[in-house]
Amino acid sequence: MPPSGTTENYVFCTKSAHVKSGEKDDANAMTPNRLIVFLVFVSGIAVAVIGTLLTQYIRGLSTEFTGQEFHHVFSPLPSESILNIYDEGAMSIALRPFEIGNSEIESTAASVAEALSSLHLALEMKLAGKQEKAIKLFQHAVALAPHHPDVLNHYGEFLEHTQNNVIKANEFYTRALSYQPNHKSALINSQRTARVVEELDRRILRRIDQKRNTLSAIPDNNAALIRAKKEAYFQHIYHTVGIEGNTMNLAQTRAIVETRIAVAGKSIDEHNEILGLDAAMKYINATLVNRVGSISIKDILEIHRRVLGHVNPVEGGRFRRTQVYVGGHIPPGPDDIHYLMEEFALWLNSERAIRMHPVRYAALAHYKLVHIHPFSDGNGRTSRLLMNMILMQAGYPPVIIQKQHRHKYYENLQIANSGDVRPFVRFIAECTEQTLDLFLWATSEFSRQVPALSQDTLNTDKQNTIILEDESSDDFEDD
């Protein structure tokens, strides 16, 4: 073995040995070879550096629409030492997976007839100015015939003109067109409201970005921010396992994470779900959030391995090998999982995806993964963690989807399965802004504690939208 040293030293010693043995011609002949090896080595380093810089530049483009560069990464944990200290003064305050009931049952002739009768009465009440009665009749008609384009279109017109809810109206026009693409009235209505909806989309994105920038300006050593991060960490675990049906309350969730002591009367699986999510979040925070480069299938498998590691270590980090059925959604067969995940990874790291607004990018990544449903269990938790990893890389705090909003969460996933992903993206935008508001409130000079992080403050009537440009139908062509 040659002595330790630089490449030049090793080459020099080799050359001397050859000269001493009288083989000068051979040594001279090897000189160009050594030069070629050296040049290849230097070129490899240059390519690696250039590749890293290009990756950083491309990821920087994801916030290009804001008009400024943004490189601040949100760290969800203040530190391991702070997180593991139990705060006595802290306020005490499930698709298992992806359980979506199939409310859109096949309409029978009788139900359609009753729906049209209800629609006729609703239109009469609308003309008579009796809006409360009209809206109940419209809702009854939609419940009876959720696929009927006339019912959907008329309800959209009612929402637009009498309720001034252009966003919801546009969603109903889109649903009507999904069932009858050549529906003349729905097509005209959809095109007319599209511009208004797009402007509302841009407005909410600008507002969210401003709040993110305000939060990023707060020093990491700010005491209020540290406390808010710690409380939000427990809130995130509590709500995300609660969505899946976990019955632990917030105080019990905190105690399990901090002390690892079992709670009497609760199942082993409920304990392990909390521990698994804690392990996955710490793994993301330690390895993936600050990493520059693409998101790989291996990264997703590593997240899932920790999510399910305590509940089912055999299935953790492995794609399912059987067919599953999730309410009204039938995910792809097990033979298609590897191919679809490869396609998903290509999309996830494509320039087209990376250039999206981070909130939209994260929400679509969440939906695409849960739509493929690649695992036997833990799909929802893994998808939400992937979404939050993307958001944290862009400087946003991890979104807290409160478990009391699980019905709206599942409803929007179901609508996305029907072809319109916009309501789901808008829902994630609402949750993102709410989480930002809670952090900003907790770090304001008037706040002395963090009770707002546990309040049910999501305004489901806010007209928040996310711009989907002209890609709404293309984003799911492979799903």
CSV table of C-alpha atoms in Angstrom, one decimal:
chain,number,residue,atom,x,y,z
A,1,MET,CA,0.0,0.0,0.0
A,2,PRO,CA,1.3,3.5,-0.8
A,3,PRO,CA,2.0,5.9,2.0
A,4,SER,CA,-0.7,8.4,2.8
A,5,GLY,CA,-0.3,11.7,1.0
A,6,THR,CA,-1.5,13.7,-2.0
A,7,THR,CA,-2.1,12.3,-5.5
A,8,GLU,CA,1.0,14.2,-6.7
A,9,ASN,CA,3.2,12.5,-4.1
A,10,TYR,CA,1.9,9.1,-5.0
A,11,VAL,CA,2.5,9.8,-8.7
A,12,PHE,CA,6.0,11.2,-8.1
A,13,CYS,CA,7.1,8.1,-6.1
A,14,THR,CA,5.9,5.8,-8.8
A,15,LYS,CA,7.7,7.7,-11.5
A,16,SER,CA,11.0,7.7,-9.5
A,17,ALA,CA,10.8,3.9,-9.0
A,18,HIS,CA,10.4,3.4,-12.8
A,19,VAL,CA,13.3,5.7,-13.6
A,20,LYS,CA,15.5,4.0,-11.1
A,21,SER,CA,14.8,0.7,-12.8
A,22,GLY,CA,15.8,2.0,-16.1
A,23,GLU,CA,12.3,2.1,-17.6
A,24,LYS,CA,12.4,5.9,-18.5
A,25,ASP,CA,10.5,5.4,-21.8
A,26,ASP,CA,7.6,3.7,-19.9
A,27,ALA,CA,7.5,6.5,-17.4
A,28,ASN,CA,7.4,9.1,-20.1
A,29,ALA,CA,4.6,7.2,-21.8
A,30,MET,CA,2.5,7.2,-18.6
A,31,THR,CA,2.7,10.9,-18.1
A,32,PRO,CA,-0.1,11.8,-20.6
A,33,ASN,CA,-2.3,9.1,-18.9
A,34,ARG,CA,-1.7,10.7,-15.5
A,35,LEU,CA,-2.6,14.0,-17.0
A,36,ILE,CA,-5.8,12.7,-18.4
A,37,VAL,CA,-6.8,11.1,-15.1
A,38,PHE,CA,-6.0,14.4,-13.3
A,39,LEU,CA,-8.2,16.3,-15.8
A,40,VAL,CA,-11.0,13.9,-15.5
A,41,PHE,CA,-10.9,14.2,-11.7
A,42,VAL,CA,-10.9,18.0,-11.8
A,43,SER,CA,-13.8,17.9,-14.4
A,44,GLY,CA,-15.8,15.7,-12.1
A,45,ILE,CA,-15.4,18.1,-9.2
A,46,ALA,CA,-16.4,21.0,-11.5
A,47,VAL,CA,-19.5,19.1,-12.7
A,48,ALA,CA,-20.6,18.4,-9.2
A,49,VAL,CA,-20.2,22.0,-8.1
A,50,ILE,CA,-22.1,23.2,-11.2
A,51,GLY,CA,-24.9,20.7,-10.6
A,52,THR,CA,-25.3,21.8,-7.0
A,53,LEU,CA,-25.5,25.4,-8.0
A,54,LEU,CA,-28.0,24.6,-10.7
A,55,THR,CA,-30.2,22.7,-8.2
A,56,GLN,CA,-30.1,25.6,-5.8
A,57,TYR,CA,-31.0,28.0,-8.6
A,58,ILE,CA,-33.9,25.8,-9.8
A,59,ARG,CA,-35.3,25.5,-6.3
A,60,GLY,CA,-35.0,29.2,-5.8
A,61,LEU,CA,-37.3,29.6,-8.8
A,62,SER,CA,-40.2,28.2,-6.7
A,63,THR,CA,-40.6,31.7,-5.2
A,64,GLU,CA,-39.8,33.6,-8.4
A,65,PHE,CA,-43.4,34.8,-8.6
A,66,THR,CA,-42.9,36.9,-5.4
A,67,GLY,CA,-40.4,39.1,-7.1
A,68,GLN,CA,-37.6,38.2,-4.6
A,69,GLU,CA,-35.3,35.4,-3.6
A,70,PHE,CA,-36.3,33.5,-0.5
A,71,HIS,CA,-33.9,30.9,1.0
A,72,HIS,CA,-34.9,30.8,4.7
A,73,VAL,CA,-35.8,27.3,5.8
A,74,PHE,CA,-38.3,26.9,8.6
A,75,SER,CA,-37.0,24.6,11.4
A,76,PRO,CA,-40.0,23.1,13.1
A,77,LEU,CA,-38.1,22.3,16.3
A,78,PRO,CA,-36.3,24.9,18.5
A,79,SER,CA,-33.9,22.2,19.6
A,80,GLU,CA,-33.9,18.7,21.0
A,81,SER,CA,-33.0,20.0,24.5
A,82,ILE,CA,-35.9,22.5,24.6
A,83,LEU,CA,-38.4,20.0,23.1
A,84,ASN,CA,-37.6,17.4,25.7
A,85,ILE,CA,-38.2,19.7,28.7
A,86,TYR,CA,-41.7,19.3,29.9
A,87,ASP,CA,-43.4,22.7,30.2
A,88,GLU,CA,-45.7,22.6,33.2
A,89,GLY,CA,-47.2,26.0,32.3
A,90,ALA,CA,-48.2,24.8,28.8
A,91,MET,CA,-51.9,24.9,28.1
A,92,SER,CA,-53.6,21.6,28.2
A,93,ILE,CA,-55.9,22.1,26.2
A,94,ALA,CA,-58.2,9.0,10.2
A,95,LEU,CA,-59.4,7.2,5.5
A,96,ARG,CA,-58.0,5.1,8.4
A,97,PRO,CA,-56.2,5.8,6.1
A,98,PHE,CA,-58.1,8.1,3.8
A,99,GLU,CA,-61.7,7.2,4.8
A,100,ILE,CA,-63.9,9.0,2.4
A,101,GLY,CA,-67.5,7.9,2.3
A,102,ASN,CA,-69.0,7.6,-1.1
A,103,SER,CA,-71.8,10.1,-0.7
A,104,GLU,CA,-72.2,10.5,-4.5
A,105,ILE,CA,-74.2,7.3,-4.9
A,106,GLU,CA,-75.6,6.5,-8.3
A,107,SER,CA,-78.8,8.5,-8.8
A,108,THR,CA,-81.9,6.5,-9.6
A,109,ALA,CA,-84.6,7.8,-11.9
A,110,ALA,CA,-86.8,8.6,-8.9
A,111,SER,CA,-84.1,10.6,-7.1
A,112,VAL,CA,-83.4,12.6,-10.2
A,113,ALA,CA,-87.1,13.4,-10.7
A,114,GLU,CA,-87.3,14.5,-7.1
A,115,ALA,CA,-84.1,16.5,-7.5
A,116,LEU,CA,-85.5,18.3,-10.5
A,117,SER,CA,-88.7,19.0,-8.6
A,118,SER,CA,-86.7,20.5,-5.8
A,119,LEU,CA,-84.7,22.5,-8.2
A,120,HIS,CA,-87.9,24.0,-9.8
A,121,LEU,CA,-89.1,25.0,-6.3
A,122,ALA,CA,-85.7,26.5,-5.5
A,123,LEU,CA,-85.8,28.7,-8.5
A,124,GLU,CA,-89.3,29.8,-7.6
A,125,MET,CA,-88.1,30.7,-4.0
A,126,LYS,CA,-85.1,32.5,-5.6
A,127,LEU,CA,-87.4,34.7,-7.7
A,128,ALA,CA,-89.6,35.3,-4.7
A,129,GLY,CA,-86.6,36.5,-2.7
A,130,LYS,CA,-86.9,33.7,-0.1
A,131,GLN,CA,-83.2,32.9,-0.1
A,132,GLU,CA,-83.1,30.7,3.0
A,133,LYS,CA,-85.8,28.4,1.6
A,134,ALA,CA,-84.1,28.4,-1.8
A,135,ILE,CA,-80.7,27.4,-0.5
A,136,LYS,CA,-82.2,24.4,1.4
A,137,LEU,CA,-84.0,23.3,-1.7
A,138,PHE,CA,-80.9,23.7,-3.9
A,139,GLN,CA,-78.8,21.7,-1.4
A,140,HIS,CA,-81.5,19.0,-1.3
A,141,ALA,CA,-81.5,18.8,-5.1
A,142,VAL,CA,-77.7,18.5,-5.2
A,143,ALA,CA,-77.8,15.7,-2.5
A,144,LEU,CA,-80.3,13.8,-4.6
A,145,ALA,CA,-78.6,14.3,-8.0
A,146,PRO,CA,-74.9,15.2,-7.4
A,147,HIS,CA,-74.0,14.4,-11.0
A,148,HIS,CA,-76.8,16.3,-12.7
A,149,PRO,CA,-75.3,19.2,-14.6
A,150,ASP,CA,-78.5,21.3,-14.6
A,151,VAL,CA,-78.7,21.1,-10.8
A,152,LEU,CA,-75.1,21.9,-10.3
A,153,ASN,CA,-75.2,24.8,-12.8
A,154,HIS,CA,-78.3,26.4,-11.3
A,155,TYR,CA,-76.9,26.1,-7.8
A,156,GLY,CA,-73.7,27.7,-8.9
A,157,GLU,CA,-75.7,30.6,-10.4
A,158,PHE,CA,-77.6,31.0,-7.1
A,159,LEU,CA,-74.3,31.1,-5.1
A,160,GLU,CA,-72.8,33.6,-7.5
A,161,HIS,CA,-75.7,36.1,-7.8
A,162,THR,CA,-77.4,35.9,-4.5
A,163,GLN,CA,-74.7,34.7,-2.1
A,164,ASN,CA,-71.9,36.6,-3.8
A,165,ASN,CA,-69.7,33.4,-3.6
A,166,VAL,CA,-68.0,33.4,-7.0
A,167,ILE,CA,-65.4,30.8,-5.9
A,168,LYS,CA,-67.9,28.2,-4.8
A,169,ALA,CA,-70.0,29.0,-7.9
A,170,ASN,CA,-67.1,28.4,-10.2
A,171,GLU,CA,-66.5,25.0,-8.5
A,172,PHE,CA,-70.1,24.0,-9.2
A,173,TYR,CA,-69.8,25.1,-12.8
A,174,THR,CA,-66.6,23.0,-13.1
A,175,ARG,CA,-68.4,20.0,-11.6
A,176,ALA,CA,-71.2,20.4,-14.1
A,177,LEU,CA,-68.8,20.4,-17.0
A,178,SER,CA,-67.0,17.3,-15.6
A,179,TYR,CA,-70.3,15.4,-16.1
A,180,GLN,CA,-71.4,17.2,-19.3
A,181,PRO,CA,-68.4,19.0,-21.0
A,182,ASN,CA,-70.7,20.6,-23.7
A,183,HIS,CA,-73.2,22.1,-21.2
A,184,LYS,CA,-73.6,25.5,-22.7
A,185,SER,CA,-74.7,27.5,-19.6
A,186,ALA,CA,-72.1,26.0,-17.4
A,187,LEU,CA,-69.4,26.6,-19.9
A,188,ILE,CA,-70.3,30.3,-20.2
A,189,ASN,CA,-70.6,30.7,-16.5
A,190,SER,CA,-67.2,28.9,-15.9
A,191,GLN,CA,-65.4,31.1,-18.4
A,192,ARG,CA,-67.0,34.3,-17.1
A,193,THR,CA,-66.0,33.6,-13.5
A,194,ALA,CA,-62.5,32.3,-14.2
A,195,ARG,CA,-60.8,35.7,-14.3
A,196,VAL,CA,-62.4,36.7,-11.0
A,197,VAL,CA,-61.2,33.5,-9.3
A,198,GLU,CA,-57.7,33.9,-10.7
A,199,GLU,CA,-57.4,37.3,-9.3
A,200,LEU,CA,-58.6,36.1,-5.9
A,201,ASP,CA,-56.0,33.3,-6.2
A,202,ARG,CA,-53.2,35.8,-6.7
A,203,ARG,CA,-54.4,37.9,-3.8
A,204,ILE,CA,-54.3,35.1,-1.3
A,205,LEU,CA,-50.9,33.9,-2.4
A,206,ARG,CA,-49.4,37.4,-2.0
A,207,ARG,CA,-51.0,37.7,1.4
A,208,ILE,CA,-49.6,34.3,2.5
A,209,ASP,CA,-46.1,35.2,1.2
A,210,GLN,CA,-46.1,38.4,3.1
A,211,LYS,CA,-47.0,36.6,6.4
A,212,ARG,CA,-44.3,34.0,5.7
A,213,ASN,CA,-41.7,36.8,5.2
A,214,THR,CA,-42.8,38.5,8.4
A,215,LEU,CA,-42.4,35.3,10.3
A,216,SER,CA,-39.0,34.6,8.8
A,217,ALA,CA,-37.8,38.0,10.0
A,218,ILE,CA,-38.2,37.0,13.6
A,219,PRO,CA,-34.8,35.8,15.0
A,220,ASP,CA,-34.6,32.0,15.7
A,221,ASN,CA,-33.5,32.8,19.3
A,222,ASN,CA,-36.7,34.7,20.0
A,223,ALA,CA,-38.2,33.3,23.2
A,224,ALA,CA,-41.8,33.6,21.9
A,225,LEU,CA,-40.9,31.9,18.6
A,226,ILE,CA,-39.2,29.0,20.4
A,227,ARG,CA,-42.3,28.5,22.6
A,228,ALA,CA,-44.6,28.7,19.6
A,229,LYS,CA,-42.6,26.1,17.7
A,230,LYS,CA,-42.6,23.8,20.6
A,231,GLU,CA,-46.4,24.1,21.1
A,232,ALA,CA,-47.0,23.8,17.3
A,233,TYR,CA,-44.9,20.6,17.2
A,234,PHE,CA,-47.2,18.9,19.7
A,235,GLN,CA,-50.3,20.4,18.0
A,236,HIS,CA,-49.2,19.0,14.7
A,237,ILE,CA,-48.8,15.4,16.1
A,238,TYR,CA,-52.0,15.6,18.0
A,239,HIS,CA,-54.1,16.8,15.0
A,240,THR,CA,-52.5,14.6,12.3
A,241,VAL,CA,-53.0,11.4,14.2
A,242,GLY,CA,-56.4,12.6,15.3
A,243,ILE,CA,-57.4,12.9,11.7
A,244,GLU,CA,-56.7,9.2,11.4
A,245,GLY,CA,-58.9,8.4,14.4
A,246,ASN,CA,-56.5,8.5,17.3
A,247,THR,CA,-58.4,9.4,20.6
A,248,MET,CA,-55.5,10.8,22.6
A,249,ASN,CA,-56.0,14.4,23.7
A,250,LEU,CA,-53.4,17.1,23.5
A,251,ALA,CA,-52.1,16.7,27.0
A,252,GLN,CA,-51.7,13.0,26.6
A,253,THR,CA,-50.0,13.4,23.3
A,254,ARG,CA,-47.5,15.8,24.9
A,255,ALA,CA,-46.8,13.4,27.7
A,256,ILE,CA,-46.2,10.5,25.4
A,257,VAL,CA,-43.7,12.4,23.2
A,258,GLU,CA,-41.9,13.9,26.2
A,259,THR,CA,-41.8,11.1,28.7
A,260,ARG,CA,-42.5,8.0,26.6
A,261,ILE,CA,-44.8,6.9,29.5
A,262,ALA,CA,-48.0,5.0,28.6
A,263,VAL,CA,-51.4,6.5,29.1
A,264,ALA,CA,-53.8,4.2,30.9
A,265,GLY,CA,-56.9,3.1,29.0
A,266,LYS,CA,-55.4,3.8,25.5
A,267,SER,CA,-54.4,1.2,23.0
A,268,ILE,CA,-50.9,0.3,22.1
A,269,ASP,CA,-51.5,1.3,18.5
A,270,GLU,CA,-52.5,4.8,19.5
A,271,HIS,CA,-49.3,5.2,21.5
A,272,ASN,CA,-47.2,3.9,18.6
A,273,GLU,CA,-48.9,6.2,16.1
A,274,ILE,CA,-47.8,9.2,18.1
A,275,LEU,CA,-44.3,7.8,18.6
A,276,GLY,CA,-44.0,7.0,14.9
A,277,LEU,CA,-45.1,10.5,13.8
A,278,ASP,CA,-42.6,12.0,16.3
A,279,ALA,CA,-39.8,9.9,14.8
A,280,ALA,CA,-40.8,10.8,11.2
A,281,MET,CA,-40.9,14.6,12.0
A,282,LYS,CA,-37.6,14.5,13.7
A,283,TYR,CA,-36.1,12.6,10.8
A,284,ILE,CA,-37.4,15.2,8.3
A,285,ASN,CA,-36.1,18.0,10.5
A,286,ALA,CA,-32.6,16.5,10.9
A,287,THR,CA,-32.0,15.2,7.3
A,288,LEU,CA,-34.4,16.4,4.6
A,289,VAL,CA,-35.5,20.0,5.3
A,290,ASN,CA,-32.0,21.5,4.9
A,291,ARG,CA,-30.9,19.2,2.1
A,292,VAL,CA,-30.4,20.6,-1.3
A,293,GLY,CA,-31.4,18.3,-4.1
A,294,SER,CA,-34.3,16.2,-5.4
A,295,ILE,CA,-36.8,14.3,-3.3
A,296,SER,CA,-36.4,10.6,-4.0
A,297,ILE,CA,-38.6,7.6,-3.6
A,298,LYS,CA,-36.2,6.5,-0.9
A,299,ASP,CA,-36.9,9.6,1.1
A,300,ILE,CA,-40.6,8.9,1.0
A,301,LEU,CA,-40.0,5.3,2.0
A,302,GLU,CA,-37.8,6.4,4.9
A,303,ILE,CA,-40.5,8.8,6.1
A,304,HIS,CA,-43.1,6.0,5.9
A,305,ARG,CA,-40.8,3.5,7.7
A,306,ARG,CA,-40.8,5.8,10.7
A,307,VAL,CA,-44.5,6.6,10.5
A,308,LEU,CA,-45.3,2.9,10.7
A,309,GLY,CA,-42.2,1.7,12.4
A,310,HIS,CA,-43.8,1.3,15.9
A,311,VAL,CA,-47.2,0.2,14.6
A,312,ASN,CA,-46.2,-2.3,11.9
A,313,PRO,CA,-42.4,-2.5,11.4
A,314,VAL,CA,-42.8,-5.2,8.8
A,315,GLU,CA,-44.9,-3.0,6.4
A,316,GLY,CA,-43.0,0.2,7.3
A,317,GLY,CA,-41.0,1.6,4.3
A,318,ARG,CA,-42.5,-1.0,1.9
A,319,PHE,CA,-45.0,-0.6,-0.9
A,320,ARG,CA,-48.2,-2.6,-0.5
A,321,ARG,CA,-48.5,-5.9,-2.3
A,322,THR,CA,-52.3,-6.2,-2.2
A,323,GLN,CA,-55.3,-4.3,-3.6
A,324,VAL,CA,-57.0,-1.8,-1.2
A,325,TYR,CA,-60.3,-0.1,-1.3
A,326,VAL,CA,-60.8,3.4,0.2
A,327,GLY,CA,-64.4,4.4,0.4
A,328,GLY,CA,-65.4,5.5,-3.1
A,329,HIS,CA,-61.8,5.6,-4.4
A,330,ILE,CA,-60.2,2.4,-5.7
A,331,PRO,CA,-56.4,3.0,-5.8
A,332,PRO,CA,-54.2,1.5,-8.5
A,333,GLY,CA,-53.3,-2.2,-8.2
A,334,PRO,CA,-50.1,-3.3,-6.5
A,335,ASP,CA,-48.5,-4.1,-9.8
A,336,ASP,CA,-48.7,-0.5,-10.9
A,337,ILE,CA,-47.3,1.0,-7.7
A,338,HIS,CA,-43.6,1.1,-8.6
A,339,TYR,CA,-44.2,2.6,-12.0
A,340,LEU,CA,-46.6,5.2,-10.6
A,341,MET,CA,-44.2,6.1,-7.9
A,342,GLU,CA,-41.4,6.6,-10.4
A,343,GLU,CA,-43.7,8.8,-12.4
A,344,PHE,CA,-44.6,10.7,-9.2
A,345,ALA,CA,-40.9,11.2,-8.4
A,346,LEU,CA,-40.2,12.6,-11.9
A,347,TRP,CA,-43.1,15.0,-11.5
A,348,LEU,CA,-42.0,15.9,-8.0
A,349,ASN,CA,-38.5,17.0,-9.2
A,350,SER,CA,-39.6,18.4,-12.5
A,351,GLU,CA,-38.9,22.1,-13.3
A,352,ARG,CA,-42.6,22.5,-13.9
A,353,ALA,CA,-43.5,21.4,-10.4
A,354,ILE,CA,-40.6,23.2,-8.6
A,355,ARG,CA,-41.6,26.5,-10.3
A,356,MET,CA,-45.1,26.4,-8.8
A,357,HIS,CA,-46.0,28.4,-5.7
A,358,PRO,CA,-44.8,26.3,-2.7
A,359,VAL,CA,-48.3,26.0,-1.3
A,360,ARG,CA,-49.7,24.6,-4.5
A,361,TYR,CA,-46.7,22.4,-5.1
A,362,ALA,CA,-47.0,20.9,-1.6
A,363,ALA,CA,-50.8,20.4,-1.8
A,364,LEU,CA,-50.5,18.7,-5.2
A,365,ALA,CA,-47.7,16.5,-3.9
A,366,HIS,CA,-49.9,15.5,-1.0
A,367,TYR,CA,-52.9,14.7,-3.2
A,368,LYS,CA,-50.9,12.8,-5.8
A,369,LEU,CA,-49.2,10.5,-3.2
A,370,VAL,CA,-52.5,9.8,-1.4
A,371,HIS,CA,-54.2,9.1,-4.7
A,372,ILE,CA,-51.6,6.5,-5.6
A,373,HIS,CA,-52.0,5.1,-2.1
A,374,PRO,CA,-48.8,3.2,-2.3
A,375,PHE,CA,-48.8,1.8,1.3
A,376,SER,CA,-51.1,-0.6,3.2
A,377,ASP,CA,-51.4,1.9,6.0
A,378,GLY,CA,-50.0,5.4,6.9
A,379,ASN,CA,-50.7,7.0,3.4
A,380,GLY,CA,-52.4,10.1,4.9
A,381,ARG,CA,-49.7,10.7,7.5
A,382,THR,CA,-46.9,10.2,5.0
A,383,SER,CA,-48.6,12.5,2.5
A,384,ARG,CA,-49.1,15.3,5.0
A,385,LEU,CA,-45.4,14.9,6.1
A,386,LEU,CA,-44.2,15.2,2.5
A,387,MET,CA,-46.4,18.3,2.1
A,388,ASN,CA,-45.0,19.9,5.2
A,389,MET,CA,-41.4,19.1,4.2
A,390,ILE,CA,-41.9,21.0,1.0
A,391,LEU,CA,-43.4,23.9,2.8
A,392,MET,CA,-40.7,24.0,5.4
A,393,GLN,CA,-38.0,24.0,2.6
A,394,ALA,CA,-39.7,27.2,1.3
A,395,GLY,CA,-39.8,28.8,4.7
A,396,TYR,CA,-43.3,28.1,5.8
A,397,PRO,CA,-44.2,26.4,9.1
A,398,PRO,CA,-45.6,22.9,8.9
A,399,VAL,CA,-49.3,23.2,8.3
A,400,ILE,CA,-51.6,22.1,11.1
A,401,ILE,CA,-54.8,20.5,9.6
A,402,GLN,CA,-57.1,20.4,12.6
A,403,LYS,CA,-58.8,17.2,13.2
A,404,GLN,CA,-62.2,18.9,13.6
A,405,HIS,CA,-61.9,19.8,9.9
A,406,ARG,CA,-61.3,16.2,8.8
A,407,HIS,CA,-64.7,16.2,7.1
A,408,LYS,CA,-63.8,19.1,4.9
A,409,TYR,CA,-60.3,17.7,4.4
A,410,TYR,CA,-61.8,14.4,3.1
A,411,GLU,CA,-64.5,16.1,1.2
A,412,ASN,CA,-62.0,18.1,-0.8
A,413,LEU,CA,-59.9,15.0,-1.5
A,414,GLN,CA,-63.0,13.3,-2.8
A,415,ILE,CA,-63.7,16.3,-5.1
A,416,ALA,CA,-60.2,16.1,-6.3
A,417,ASN,CA,-60.8,12.5,-7.2
A,418,SER,CA,-63.7,13.7,-9.3
A,419,GLY,CA,-61.4,15.8,-11.4
A,420,ASP,CA,-61.2,19.3,-9.7
A,421,VAL,CA,-58.2,19.6,-7.4
A,422,ARG,CA,-58.6,23.3,-6.8
A,423,PRO,CA,-60.8,23.0,-3.6
A,424,PHE,CA,-58.2,20.8,-2.0
A,425,VAL,CA,-55.4,23.2,-2.8
A,426,ARG,CA,-57.5,26.1,-1.5
A,427,PHE,CA,-58.2,24.2,1.7
A,428,ILE,CA,-54.4,23.7,2.2
A,429,ALA,CA,-53.9,27.4,1.6
A,430,GLU,CA,-56.5,28.2,4.3
A,431,CYS,CA,-54.7,25.9,6.7
A,432,THR,CA,-51.3,27.5,5.8
A,433,GLU,CA,-52.5,31.0,6.4
A,434,GLN,CA,-54.1,30.0,9.6
A,435,THR,CA,-50.9,28.4,10.9
A,436,LEU,CA,-49.0,31.5,9.9
A,437,ASP,CA,-51.5,33.7,11.7
A,438,LEU,CA,-51.1,31.6,14.9
A,439,PHE,CA,-47.3,31.9,14.8
A,440,LEU,CA,-47.5,35.7,14.2
A,441,TRP,CA,-50.0,36.1,17.0
A,442,ALA,CA,-47.9,34.0,19.4
A,443,THR,CA,-44.8,36.0,18.7
A,444,SER,CA,-46.5,39.5,18.9
A,445,GLU,CA,-45.6,41.8,21.8
A,446,PHE,CA,-49.1,41.4,23.3
A,447,SER,CA,-49.0,37.6,23.5
A,448,ARG,CA,-47.7,36.0,26.6
A,449,GLN,CA,-48.8,32.4,25.9
A,450,VAL,CA,-49.8,30.3,23.0
A,451,PRO,CA,-53.5,29.4,23.5
A,452,ALA,CA,-54.4,30.4,20.0
A,453,LEU,CA,-52.5,27.4,18.6
A,454,SER,CA,-55.3,25.2,20.0
A,455,GLN,CA,-58.2,27.3,18.9
A,456,ASP,CA,-60.6,26.3,16.1
A,457,THR,CA,-60.1,29.4,14.0
A,458,LEU,CA,-60.3,28.1,10.5
A,459,ASN,CA,-62.8,30.2,8.6
A,460,THR,CA,-64.4,27.8,6.2
A,461,ASP,CA,-66.3,30.6,4.5
A,462,LYS,CA,-63.2,32.6,3.6
A,463,GLN,CA,-63.0,33.0,-0.2
A,464,ASN,CA,-59.4,31.8,-0.4
A,465,THR,CA,-58.2,30.3,-3.7
A,466,ILE,CA,-55.0,29.2,-5.3
A,467,ILE,CA,-54.2,29.9,-8.9
A,468,LEU,CA,-54.0,26.8,-11.0
A,469,GLU,CA,-53.3,28.6,-14.3
A,470,ASP,CA,-53.9,26.3,-17.2
A,471,GLU,CA,-52.5,23.1,-15.7
A,472,SER,CA,-55.4,21.9,-13.6
A,473,SER,CA,-56.3,19.2,-16.0
A,474,ASP,CA,-52.7,18.2,-16.9
A,475,ASP,CA,-51.4,17.7,-13.4
A,476,PHE,CA,-53.3,14.4,-13.1
A,477,GLU,CA,-53.0,13.0,-16.5
A,478,ASP,CA,-50.9,10.2,-15.1
A,479,ASP,CA,-52.9,9.5,-12.1
